[in-house]
Amino acid sequence: MKITFRIQYRTVWGEALRVILNEDESQSLELSTKNGVDWNGTFEYPLHTVLKYRYAVYRNNQCIRKELGAIPHSCYPGNAQQSHYLINDCWRDLPENAHRYSAAFNGIYTPQQLKMVNDHAGSCITFRALCPELSVKEQSLGIIGSCNTLGNWEYCRPIRMQEVQPNVWQVTFDATRLDSPFEYKFVAIDNKTGAVTEWECRDNRTFHIQPLQRGETYLETETEIFFNLPQPRIAGTAIPVFSLRSEGSCGTGDFGDLKELITWAASTGQKAVQILPINDTTTTGTWSDSYPYSSISIYAFHPMYVDLRQLPTPKDWKLSKDFETERIRINSLPQVDYEEANRLKRTYIKAVFEQEKEDILRSEEFNSFFRNNKEWLVPYAAFCYLRDTKGTADFSQWGEYSQYDTERIQTLSQPDSAAYPDIAYYYYVQYLLHIQLLDACNYGRSLGVIVKGDIPIGISRTSVEAWVEPYYFNMNGQAGAPPDAFSSNGQNWGMPTYNWDVMAADGYQWWMKRFRKMAEYFTAYRIDHILGFFRIWEIPIHSVHGLLGQFVPALPMSQEEIQSFGLHFQKDFMTHPFINERIIDAVFGKHSEFVRKTFLQLSHHDIYNMKPEFDTQRKVEAFFAGKNDEDSLLIKEGLYSLISDVLFVADRNNPEMYHPRIAVQNDFIFHQLNTQEQEVFNRIYNHYYYQRHNEFWYSEAMKKLPVLTQSTSMLVCGEDLGMVPDCVPWVMNQLQILSLEIQRMPKNPEHEFGHVNQYPYRSVCTIGTHDMATLRGWWEEDRQISGHFYWDELKHWGELPEHAPGWLCEEIVKQHLDSDSMLCILTWQDWTAIDESLRNPDIETERINVPANPKHYWRWRMHLTLEELMKAESFNRKIAQLIENSGRKQ
């Protein structure tokens, strides 16, 4: 069978157009052209084999650009009598309104029994179209037109098309039965009556039949079909899984509770549930592992999310009785006791495993899971075993296992190994988590509820991936964020940064596999700190705070370039901490003399240097280890500030190139400059941080994000907060990634508060996130800001309420629901704030995280059980009414 491809695409000298078959770049067919615009090529292809393909531009045998989108072009050959397919195409990146094609808006797709899409013996014409959502609405796509074969425009005689894959429709006609030329339109057909229910919103299309030989089939260009239907707008709830509470849970939320939350959301008209990362973070076994953004595996889930109610009961009667007594106790605590909850659940799961392991490990369901996940599951289970037996997750201390060796780990993991029972336990736990999460997410799909996951930007320094694939990471750097509203010293997450060049060499397979694993469960996801795909804030390994970091990748400045702005560059003064008597006294007060003698050495006049044994923040941190009295903490923080008191930071790769130090205008060294020098430095600073890198960072993001975001059908949302370069919205708009809109963090620097009525449709709006105070907590943080919001933004008058009353919280919730944002996802705490009889009287305990505190204990838990929530009829009716009134009821 022959296939001829035809496409118009303008290229430049040296570029060639190819067709990539079935997503395999090694199977690319080169097209030819005479004018650099009209490309074509004819090739042999196996009969009856479905063909999926993309067009790509090559230069010097390297692919430099290819079509985007989760949906490739497709061709479904018919019978043996059709010997030649002539395909007419146009270049296609993302479809218009690509979100409509995502799993978030398409529920569960049931494949149709494919009929021959071409069962005609003569010449044929095939129409192809892309149209989402119809199957969900119990409709099919059809075609109707001006000739008898197409129904003569009679609304009851349209021709039904076949959905050959999700949202992709085709129909084939005998060319001899079509009158040329003819007019036609695509229509939506009611699956029960077969009549037209919607007509596409455009003028009639006209088709001129080209001469065809017997056995030839002409495939018209794929067309995107739009009907005059309102864009979907959805409301939902955001809450961590660990924060869920039910009568039967065990001190922390679990995947069974997630399923119940989905039931509650659907019952109130909500169609989205958003959770925080759920990956395993077990490093020390203490409460410090409660931080969900530092995972030890990008695939494995945290064992604490196993719903014990779905497991068999241990046959040990005393163990079961003692467990139930302890479960009731820790489940009644107002907050999560991370250590006790995990200890109790681990004891229970291990007892069930010992009791059931023979049957479980032989079952086909378990073995199917193991085969499909073996690549990551075996290293993860071995890691957990070695962490437990060696007493540390720091694999550098594991002796012969400190460097990952595939053969050694395979030997360790064999069924005849002494370690196997302990390793198999971790297989079993991940199997339980897989089936329970899959059940909850499929339940969400069946109710039309989006379950939205969260992909952290980083991994733990002591993680399976850092052990198995260290070449993907820069272990000498620490990922973080520059100073912002959350932290004046920046944030140091302690995670290694990525070696993007290495990742690019294999087509970002590390990320692709990660995203595809997520897509097994979720229909949407949040990319944590999406700015990290443009550039990451990398902090030297010797720093504690984030002020001495630099963006990577970046374009550092030479001494000559700095001086070209008019600033005399003095290396010793500008790149080393500036410390004099006045600064020492101002920072340390009564401790000044102790600091001089212990940590400093006199250089000349009244200028000091840090002693070599204290010249980095990590060295200072080590000196004060275990000293937590108020004076020690004050001195330690003061020394940190001295060390970061520099104007420029040397580039990590070239010490003769420099970056302006972030937020240095607040430090002593900046005020050593005269007024003119300060003005020049500020020009350099603004150029560097806000102008210099836009094109560069745009190109960096476009190397990664198109490949990754189109690798699955999940709806993509980006957390684009913080120090946002101008190029970020360029990329997000081009790739149709939903932005995050928060009223108290406006994108426009001229606004004190975001204008909710101006939010873009392609966005997620919320009142606050897990990193912020709740609405009621924020109301009480700063009375002046609350007053501006109350009087200027909401246009109220009179006395400012001391506490945010329920009616005010409801007004703010309504304001967000009425926005144009596609998704309005509010934290559970902010939903309950509208009901004064239901909400938690203890406002402070509802905050989930304080970003300025890297040692924060993540332990907030609902003050109600899910059973009580389901019975809160008045509250639930109010939510349902607010959602319906806002037009978000789907």
mmCIF file of C-alpha atoms in Angstrom, residues 29-198:
data_model
loop_
_atom_site.group_PDB
_atom_site.id
_atom_site.type_symbol
_atom_site.label_atom_id
_atom_site.label_comp_id
_atom_site.label_asym_id
_atom_site.label_seq_id
_atom_site.Cartn_x
_atom_site.Cartn_y
_atom_site.Cartn_z
ATOM 1 C CA LEU A 29 10.529 9.777 6.061
ATOM 2 C CA GLU A 30 12.079 12.713 4.207
ATOM 3 C CA LEU A 31 9.785 14.743 1.968
ATOM 4 C CA SER A 32 10.864 16.661 -1.120
ATOM 5 C CA THR A 33 10.135 20.182 -2.358
ATOM 6 C CA LYS A 34 10.826 22.393 -5.340
ATOM 7 C CA ASN A 35 10.109 25.740 -3.748
ATOM 8 C CA GLY A 36 10.682 25.322 0.011
ATOM 9 C CA VAL A 37 6.912 25.524 0.655
ATOM 10 C CA ASP A 38 5.099 22.617 -1.018
ATOM 11 C CA TRP A 39 6.389 19.315 0.381
ATOM 12 C CA ASN A 40 5.401 15.801 -0.629
ATOM 13 C CA GLY A 41 6.569 12.213 -0.646
ATOM 14 C CA THR A 42 5.214 8.747 -1.447
ATOM 15 C CA PHE A 43 6.111 5.681 0.621
ATOM 16 C CA GLU A 44 5.101 2.066 1.087
ATOM 17 C CA TYR A 45 3.245 1.219 4.312
ATOM 18 C CA PRO A 46 1.772 -2.086 5.622
ATOM 19 C CA LEU A 47 -1.898 -2.667 4.810
ATOM 20 C CA HIS A 48 -4.458 -2.504 7.646
ATOM 21 C CA THR A 49 -1.914 -0.878 9.977
ATOM 22 C CA VAL A 50 -3.022 2.262 11.796
ATOM 23 C CA LEU A 51 -0.648 5.114 11.049
ATOM 24 C CA LYS A 52 -0.006 7.925 13.525
ATOM 25 C CA TYR A 53 2.493 10.559 12.495
ATOM 26 C CA ARG A 54 3.880 14.054 13.014
ATOM 27 C CA TYR A 55 5.756 16.464 10.790
ATOM 28 C CA ALA A 56 9.181 17.708 11.846
ATOM 29 C CA VAL A 57 11.848 20.087 10.585
ATOM 30 C CA TYR A 58 15.402 18.766 10.355
ATOM 31 C CA ARG A 59 18.722 20.482 9.818
ATOM 32 C CA ASN A 60 21.926 18.468 9.430
ATOM 33 C CA ASN A 61 19.953 15.316 10.264
ATOM 34 C CA GLN A 62 18.916 16.791 13.628
ATOM 35 C CA CYS A 63 15.298 17.439 14.541
ATOM 36 C CA ILE A 64 15.043 21.133 15.404
ATOM 37 C CA ARG A 65 11.257 21.489 15.523
ATOM 38 C CA LYS A 66 8.267 19.183 15.404
ATOM 39 C CA GLU A 67 4.534 19.427 15.819
ATOM 40 C CA LEU A 68 3.268 19.746 19.383
ATOM 41 C CA GLY A 69 0.132 18.378 20.937
ATOM 42 C CA ALA A 70 -0.891 15.083 22.506
ATOM 43 C CA ILE A 71 -2.843 14.145 19.362
ATOM 44 C CA PRO A 72 -0.757 13.220 16.300
ATOM 45 C CA HIS A 73 -2.139 13.055 12.768
ATOM 46 C CA SER A 74 -3.689 9.689 11.972
ATOM 47 C CA CYS A 75 -4.701 7.514 9.058
ATOM 48 C CA TYR A 76 -6.844 4.368 9.350
ATOM 49 C CA PRO A 77 -6.423 2.348 6.140
ATOM 50 C CA GLY A 78 -9.401 0.381 4.905
ATOM 51 C CA ASN A 79 -9.490 -2.710 2.743
ATOM 52 C CA ALA A 80 -7.077 -4.298 0.304
ATOM 53 C CA GLN A 81 -8.818 -2.714 -2.692
ATOM 54 C CA GLN A 82 -7.513 0.694 -1.651
ATOM 55 C CA SER A 83 -3.903 0.735 -2.804
ATOM 56 C CA HIS A 84 -3.005 4.419 -2.517
ATOM 57 C CA TYR A 85 -3.783 6.987 0.194
ATOM 58 C CA LEU A 86 -3.220 10.656 -0.641
ATOM 59 C CA ILE A 87 -3.017 12.677 2.588
ATOM 60 C CA ASN A 88 -3.427 16.438 2.534
ATOM 61 C CA ASP A 89 -2.192 18.057 5.750
ATOM 62 C CA CYS A 90 -1.281 21.330 7.407
ATOM 63 C CA TRP A 91 1.221 21.852 10.186
ATOM 64 C CA ARG A 92 -0.526 21.519 13.562
ATOM 65 C CA ASP A 93 0.776 22.453 16.971
ATOM 66 C CA LEU A 94 -1.604 22.584 19.921
ATOM 67 C CA PRO A 95 -5.273 22.559 19.020
ATOM 68 C CA GLU A 96 -7.237 25.692 19.809
ATOM 69 C CA ASN A 97 -8.524 25.323 23.389
ATOM 70 C CA ALA A 98 -6.240 22.349 23.975
ATOM 71 C CA HIS A 99 -7.648 21.901 27.486
ATOM 72 C CA ARG A 100 -10.832 20.479 25.963
ATOM 73 C CA TYR A 101 -8.782 17.537 24.651
ATOM 74 C CA SER A 102 -7.224 16.791 28.036
ATOM 75 C CA ALA A 103 -8.184 13.921 30.309
ATOM 76 C CA ALA A 104 -9.631 16.491 32.702
ATOM 77 C CA PHE A 105 -12.557 17.185 30.375
ATOM 78 C CA ASN A 106 -12.958 13.838 28.676
ATOM 79 C CA GLY A 107 -13.685 11.428 31.502
ATOM 80 C CA ILE A 108 -13.205 7.733 30.760
ATOM 81 C CA TYR A 109 -12.857 6.986 27.063
ATOM 82 C CA THR A 110 -14.417 3.710 25.980
ATOM 83 C CA PRO A 111 -12.814 2.574 22.721
ATOM 84 C CA GLN A 112 -15.332 1.861 19.991
ATOM 85 C CA GLN A 113 -15.319 -1.345 18.020
ATOM 86 C CA LEU A 114 -13.478 -0.054 14.972
ATOM 87 C CA LYS A 115 -15.228 -0.684 11.716
ATOM 88 C CA MET A 116 -13.460 -0.388 8.430
ATOM 89 C CA VAL A 117 -13.359 3.352 7.880
ATOM 90 C CA ASN A 118 -13.046 2.670 4.167
ATOM 91 C CA ASP A 119 -14.945 -0.304 2.776
ATOM 92 C CA HIS A 120 -15.475 1.068 -0.754
ATOM 93 C CA ALA A 121 -13.965 -0.521 -3.834
ATOM 94 C CA GLY A 122 -13.578 2.564 -6.032
ATOM 95 C CA SER A 123 -12.063 5.947 -5.304
ATOM 96 C CA CYS A 124 -12.834 7.403 -1.893
ATOM 97 C CA ILE A 125 -12.728 10.610 0.105
ATOM 98 C CA THR A 126 -12.106 10.638 3.864
ATOM 99 C CA PHE A 127 -12.954 13.587 6.103
ATOM 100 C CA ARG A 128 -11.012 13.917 9.353
ATOM 101 C CA ALA A 129 -11.856 16.171 12.277
ATOM 102 C CA LEU A 130 -10.836 16.938 15.853
ATOM 103 C CA CYS A 131 -13.711 17.612 18.233
ATOM 104 C CA PRO A 132 -13.679 17.106 22.015
ATOM 105 C CA GLU A 133 -16.334 16.462 24.651
ATOM 106 C CA LEU A 134 -19.078 15.057 22.436
ATOM 107 C CA SER A 135 -18.889 11.512 23.765
ATOM 108 C CA VAL A 136 -19.239 12.878 27.301
ATOM 109 C CA LYS A 137 -22.425 14.677 26.227
ATOM 110 C CA GLU A 138 -23.810 11.525 24.552
ATOM 111 C CA GLN A 139 -23.296 13.061 21.146
ATOM 112 C CA SER A 140 -21.321 12.113 18.061
ATOM 113 C CA LEU A 141 -19.748 14.213 15.368
ATOM 114 C CA GLY A 142 -21.417 14.141 11.986
ATOM 115 C CA ILE A 143 -21.304 15.771 8.583
ATOM 116 C CA ILE A 144 -24.197 17.178 6.577
ATOM 117 C CA GLY A 145 -24.267 18.929 3.218
ATOM 118 C CA SER A 146 -25.823 19.928 -0.054
ATOM 119 C CA CYS A 147 -25.876 16.565 -1.858
ATOM 120 C CA ASN A 148 -28.050 13.520 -1.274
ATOM 121 C CA THR A 149 -25.198 11.446 0.151
ATOM 122 C CA LEU A 150 -24.752 14.104 2.846
ATOM 123 C CA GLY A 151 -28.456 14.412 3.662
ATOM 124 C CA ASN A 152 -29.363 17.476 1.558
ATOM 125 C CA TRP A 153 -29.142 19.676 4.683
ATOM 126 C CA GLU A 154 -31.995 17.773 6.343
ATOM 127 C CA TYR A 155 -31.312 17.927 10.097
ATOM 128 C CA CYS A 156 -32.596 14.390 10.574
ATOM 129 C CA ARG A 157 -30.271 12.865 7.913
ATOM 130 C CA PRO A 158 -26.680 13.715 8.929
ATOM 131 C CA ILE A 159 -23.920 11.152 8.400
ATOM 132 C CA ARG A 160 -22.434 9.980 11.676
ATOM 133 C CA MET A 161 -18.630 9.944 11.869
ATOM 134 C CA GLN A 162 -16.592 7.379 13.784
ATOM 135 C CA GLU A 163 -14.449 8.286 16.808
ATOM 136 C CA VAL A 164 -11.286 6.381 15.895
ATOM 137 C CA GLN A 165 -9.435 7.629 18.996
ATOM 138 C CA PRO A 166 -10.403 10.090 21.737
ATOM 139 C CA ASN A 167 -11.670 13.309 20.071
ATOM 140 C CA VAL A 168 -10.535 12.181 16.586
ATOM 141 C CA TRP A 169 -13.308 11.508 14.063
ATOM 142 C CA GLN A 170 -13.335 10.118 10.520
ATOM 143 C CA VAL A 171 -15.797 9.180 7.819
ATOM 144 C CA THR A 172 -15.156 7.864 4.301
ATOM 145 C CA PHE A 173 -17.374 8.217 1.220
ATOM 146 C CA ASP A 174 -17.414 6.697 -2.242
ATOM 147 C CA ALA A 175 -16.191 9.636 -4.342
ATOM 148 C CA THR A 176 -18.544 8.761 -7.213
ATOM 149 C CA ARG A 177 -21.577 9.362 -4.996
ATOM 150 C CA LEU A 178 -20.594 12.923 -4.123
ATOM 151 C CA ASP A 179 -21.662 15.760 -6.434
ATOM 152 C CA SER A 180 -18.802 18.186 -7.089
ATOM 153 C CA PRO A 181 -18.572 20.842 -5.847
ATOM 154 C CA PHE A 182 -20.690 20.534 -2.711
ATOM 155 C CA GLU A 183 -21.125 22.499 0.507
ATOM 156 C CA TYR A 184 -21.099 20.921 3.938
ATOM 157 C CA LYS A 185 -20.807 21.486 7.661
ATOM 158 C CA PHE A 186 -19.845 19.433 10.675
ATOM 159 C CA VAL A 187 -22.613 18.920 13.222
ATOM 160 C CA ALA A 188 -23.213 17.358 16.634
ATOM 161 C CA ILE A 189 -25.621 14.412 16.483
ATOM 162 C CA ASP A 190 -27.761 13.105 19.322
ATOM 163 C CA ASN A 191 -26.766 9.468 19.804
ATOM 164 C CA LYS A 192 -30.359 8.416 20.555
ATOM 165 C CA THR A 193 -32.338 10.219 17.851
ATOM 166 C CA GLY A 194 -29.655 10.588 15.183
ATOM 167 C CA ALA A 195 -30.741 14.210 14.598
ATOM 168 C CA VAL A 196 -28.577 17.338 14.517
ATOM 169 C CA THR A 197 -28.355 19.153 17.863
ATOM 170 C CA GLU A 198 -25.536 21.650 17.150
#
